[in-house]
Amino acid sequence: PKVIRQRARAEKCLEEDKAFSDCCKTAGNAGMVVKCRQQINHLKECLAIWYNDPGFVAECTEQYLQMRSEYR
């Protein structure tokens, strides 16, 4: 799941991640929860699409297995 989340944020949900990051920077710590609710919901929706895509999950699983084999 970690590899899927990282790849989805970095490759597939760039606009949503950038919008959420920008909102967090402008809202500050106290207002982030309230002011950035719409942006985090869009990001979660985008990530959910990729979590449920069997092809993308298979790619990430293969990538994880390759990384794990290199460490062993």
Tab-separated table of N, CA and C in Angstrom:
chain	number	residue	atom	x	y	z
A	1	PRO	N	0.795	-1.213	0.000
A	1	PRO	CA	0.000	0.000	0.000
A	1	PRO	C	0.841	1.284	0.000
A	2	LYS	N	1.984	1.246	0.662
A	2	LYS	CA	2.818	2.441	0.721
A	2	LYS	C	3.343	2.793	-0.665
A	3	VAL	N	3.778	1.794	-1.419
A	3	VAL	CA	4.297	2.038	-2.765
A	3	VAL	C	3.182	2.565	-3.655
A	4	ILE	N	1.990	1.997	-3.531
A	4	ILE	CA	0.850	2.460	-4.333
A	4	ILE	C	0.560	3.923	-4.014
A	5	ARG	N	0.507	4.257	-2.736
A	5	ARG	CA	0.213	5.626	-2.316
A	5	ARG	C	1.275	6.597	-2.825
A	6	GLN	N	2.538	6.235	-2.675
A	6	GLN	CA	3.619	7.125	-3.107
A	6	GLN	C	3.597	7.344	-4.611
A	7	ARG	N	3.458	6.254	-5.369
A	7	ARG	CA	3.438	6.384	-6.828
A	7	ARG	C	2.211	7.136	-7.310
A	8	ALA	N	1.069	6.882	-6.706
A	8	ALA	CA	-0.157	7.569	-7.123
A	8	ALA	C	-0.038	9.067	-6.870
A	9	ARG	N	0.477	9.443	-5.722
A	9	ARG	CA	0.638	10.876	-5.425
A	9	ARG	C	1.658	11.533	-6.342
A	10	ALA	N	2.748	10.828	-6.618
A	10	ALA	CA	3.829	11.410	-7.404
A	10	ALA	C	3.571	11.378	-8.904
A	11	GLU	N	2.817	10.387	-9.384
A	11	GLU	CA	2.661	10.217	-10.826
A	11	GLU	C	1.251	10.481	-11.333
A	12	LYS	N	0.236	10.122	-10.572
A	12	LYS	CA	-1.128	10.132	-11.084
A	12	LYS	C	-1.980	11.282	-10.564
A	13	CYS	N	-1.747	11.725	-9.358
A	13	CYS	CA	-2.592	12.749	-8.731
A	13	CYS	C	-1.797	14.027	-8.454
A	14	LEU	N	-1.019	14.436	-9.421
A	14	LEU	CA	-0.141	15.592	-9.225
A	14	LEU	C	-0.922	16.874	-8.942
A	15	GLU	N	-1.956	17.130	-9.715
A	15	GLU	CA	-2.715	18.373	-9.543
A	15	GLU	C	-3.392	18.426	-8.179
A	16	GLU	N	-3.996	17.320	-7.770
A	16	GLU	CA	-4.690	17.280	-6.483
A	16	GLU	C	-3.706	17.437	-5.331
A	17	ASP	N	-2.547	16.783	-5.441
A	17	ASP	CA	-1.532	16.873	-4.396
A	17	ASP	C	-0.984	18.292	-4.291
A	18	LYS	N	-0.751	18.924	-5.435
A	18	LYS	CA	-0.243	20.298	-5.441
A	18	LYS	C	-1.270	21.254	-4.841
A	19	ALA	N	-2.546	21.071	-5.205
A	19	ALA	CA	-3.596	21.939	-4.660
A	19	ALA	C	-3.682	21.799	-3.140
A	20	PHE	N	-3.599	20.573	-2.640
A	20	PHE	CA	-3.649	20.351	-1.200
A	20	PHE	C	-2.421	20.946	-0.517
A	21	SER	N	-1.250	20.754	-1.087
A	21	SER	CA	-0.023	21.300	-0.501
A	21	SER	C	-0.060	22.819	-0.455
A	22	ASP	N	-0.504	23.439	-1.549
A	22	ASP	CA	-0.595	24.897	-1.589
A	22	ASP	C	-1.589	25.414	-0.561
A	23	CYS	N	-2.710	24.718	-0.431
A	23	CYS	CA	-3.720	25.124	0.551
A	23	CYS	C	-3.141	25.043	1.968
A	24	CYS	N	-2.431	23.978	2.251
A	24	CYS	CA	-1.846	23.805	3.589
A	24	CYS	C	-0.831	24.896	3.894
A	25	LYS	N	-0.066	25.288	2.887
A	25	LYS	CA	0.937	26.332	3.098
A	25	LYS	C	0.290	27.671	3.415
A	26	THR	N	-0.828	27.973	2.753
A	26	THR	CA	-1.476	29.271	2.979
A	26	THR	C	-2.379	29.270	4.210
A	27	ALA	N	-2.930	28.119	4.571
A	27	ALA	CA	-3.879	28.059	5.678
A	27	ALA	C	-3.200	28.049	7.044
A	28	GLY	N	-2.004	27.526	7.115
A	28	GLY	CA	-1.339	27.413	8.412
A	28	GLY	C	-1.815	26.189	9.164
A	29	ASN	N	-1.217	25.930	10.308
A	29	ASN	CA	-1.526	24.720	11.071
A	29	ASN	C	-2.949	24.690	11.610
A	30	ALA	N	-3.413	25.778	12.140
A	30	ALA	CA	-4.726	25.784	12.787
A	30	ALA	C	-5.867	25.727	11.773
A	31	GLY	N	-5.753	26.416	10.666
A	31	GLY	CA	-6.849	26.487	9.712
A	31	GLY	C	-6.832	25.419	8.645
A	32	MET	N	-5.801	24.608	8.620
A	32	MET	CA	-5.639	23.619	7.562
A	32	MET	C	-6.799	22.629	7.533
A	33	VAL	N	-7.240	22.165	8.674
A	33	VAL	CA	-8.284	21.145	8.739
A	33	VAL	C	-9.573	21.653	8.115
A	34	VAL	N	-9.917	22.883	8.389
A	34	VAL	CA	-11.178	23.438	7.907
A	34	VAL	C	-11.059	23.954	6.467
A	35	LYS	N	-10.025	24.709	6.206
A	35	LYS	CA	-9.897	25.374	4.911
A	35	LYS	C	-9.538	24.436	3.765
A	36	CYS	N	-8.870	23.349	4.048
A	36	CYS	CA	-8.378	22.473	2.976
A	36	CYS	C	-9.198	21.195	2.832
A	37	ARG	N	-10.379	21.180	3.382
A	37	ARG	CA	-11.211	19.973	3.340
A	37	ARG	C	-11.540	19.567	1.901
A	38	GLN	N	-11.861	20.517	1.056
A	38	GLN	CA	-12.218	20.209	-0.334
A	38	GLN	C	-11.019	19.622	-1.075
A	39	GLN	N	-9.847	20.183	-0.876
A	39	GLN	CA	-8.656	19.700	-1.563
A	39	GLN	C	-8.281	18.290	-1.117
A	40	ILE	N	-8.383	18.008	0.176
A	40	ILE	CA	-8.030	16.664	0.649
A	40	ILE	C	-9.048	15.647	0.148
A	41	ASN	N	-10.314	16.054	0.038
A	41	ASN	CA	-11.313	15.135	-0.499
A	41	ASN	C	-11.040	14.796	-1.961
A	42	HIS	N	-10.626	15.788	-2.743
A	42	HIS	CA	-10.274	15.533	-4.149
A	42	HIS	C	-9.059	14.604	-4.235
A	43	LEU	N	-8.085	14.830	-3.370
A	43	LEU	CA	-6.900	13.972	-3.362
A	43	LEU	C	-7.272	12.542	-2.977
A	44	LYS	N	-8.107	12.385	-1.969
A	44	LYS	CA	-8.532	11.047	-1.551
A	44	LYS	C	-9.294	10.324	-2.661
A	45	GLU	N	-10.138	11.048	-3.379
A	45	GLU	CA	-10.884	10.449	-4.491
A	45	GLU	C	-9.941	9.971	-5.584
A	46	CYS	N	-8.962	10.790	-5.904
A	46	CYS	CA	-7.989	10.410	-6.926
A	46	CYS	C	-7.197	9.190	-6.487
A	47	LEU	N	-6.727	9.182	-5.251
A	47	LEU	CA	-5.962	8.039	-4.752
A	47	LEU	C	-6.810	6.767	-4.730
A	48	ALA	N	-8.082	6.898	-4.396
A	48	ALA	CA	-8.973	5.731	-4.356
A	48	ALA	C	-9.115	5.103	-5.736
A	49	ILE	N	-9.142	5.931	-6.760
A	49	ILE	CA	-9.226	5.414	-8.131
A	49	ILE	C	-8.030	4.522	-8.423
A	50	TRP	N	-6.852	4.968	-8.041
A	50	TRP	CA	-5.637	4.213	-8.348
A	50	TRP	C	-5.451	3.022	-7.429
A	51	TYR	N	-5.926	3.114	-6.182
A	51	TYR	CA	-5.865	1.953	-5.274
A	51	TYR	C	-6.685	0.803	-5.819
A	52	ASN	N	-7.756	1.115	-6.537
A	52	ASN	CA	-8.666	0.095	-7.040
A	52	ASN	C	-8.406	-0.296	-8.488
A	53	ASP	N	-7.336	0.217	-9.089
A	53	ASP	CA	-6.986	-0.131	-10.463
A	53	ASP	C	-6.078	-1.361	-10.436
A	54	PRO	N	-6.566	-2.518	-10.906
A	54	PRO	CA	-5.777	-3.754	-10.804
A	54	PRO	C	-4.445	-3.697	-11.547
A	55	GLY	N	-4.402	-3.023	-12.683
A	55	GLY	CA	-3.150	-2.912	-13.438
A	55	GLY	C	-2.096	-2.120	-12.689
A	56	PHE	N	-2.513	-1.001	-12.105
A	56	PHE	CA	-1.582	-0.162	-11.354
A	56	PHE	C	-1.113	-0.875	-10.096
A	57	VAL	N	-2.015	-1.574	-9.430
A	57	VAL	CA	-1.655	-2.336	-8.222
A	57	VAL	C	-0.649	-3.424	-8.582
A	58	ALA	N	-0.839	-4.092	-9.720
A	58	ALA	CA	0.094	-5.133	-10.152
A	58	ALA	C	1.475	-4.547	-10.444
A	59	GLU	N	1.514	-3.378	-11.075
A	59	GLU	CA	2.793	-2.698	-11.342
A	59	GLU	C	3.518	-2.384	-10.036
A	60	CYS	N	2.784	-1.844	-9.094
A	60	CYS	CA	3.378	-1.460	-7.809
A	60	CYS	C	3.850	-2.690	-7.034
A	61	THR	N	3.082	-3.764	-7.116
A	61	THR	CA	3.476	-5.003	-6.448
A	61	THR	C	4.773	-5.528	-7.039
A	62	GLU	N	4.872	-5.510	-8.352
A	62	GLU	CA	6.087	-5.967	-9.023
A	62	GLU	C	7.278	-5.088	-8.644
A	63	GLN	N	7.058	-3.776	-8.612
A	63	GLN	CA	8.123	-2.852	-8.229
A	63	GLN	C	8.572	-3.123	-6.791
A	64	TYR	N	7.625	-3.339	-5.897
A	64	TYR	CA	7.955	-3.620	-4.503
A	64	TYR	C	8.754	-4.915	-4.384
A	65	LEU	N	8.340	-5.951	-5.107
A	65	LEU	CA	9.054	-7.227	-5.043
A	65	LEU	C	10.477	-7.102	-5.576
A	66	GLN	N	10.664	-6.294	-6.604
A	66	GLN	CA	12.015	-6.067	-7.124
A	66	GLN	C	12.866	-5.322	-6.100
A	67	MET	N	12.298	-4.302	-5.471
A	67	MET	CA	13.044	-3.551	-4.466
A	67	MET	C	13.394	-4.450	-3.289
A	68	ARG	N	12.460	-5.281	-2.869
A	68	ARG	CA	12.707	-6.182	-1.738
A	68	ARG	C	13.774	-7.218	-2.074
A	69	SER	N	13.779	-7.718	-3.294
A	69	SER	CA	14.785	-8.712	-3.676
A	69	SER	C	16.186	-8.096	-3.699
A	70	GLU	N	16.284	-6.803	-4.025
A	70	GLU	CA	17.581	-6.137	-4.032
A	70	GLU	C	18.147	-5.991	-2.623
A	71	TYR	N	17.262	-5.783	-1.653
A	71	TYR	CA	17.722	-5.622	-0.279
A	71	TYR	C	18.152	-6.934	0.341
A	72	ARG	N	17.605	-8.040	-0.160
A	72	ARG	CA	17.931	-9.333	0.426
A	72	ARG	C	19.152	-9.858	-0.177
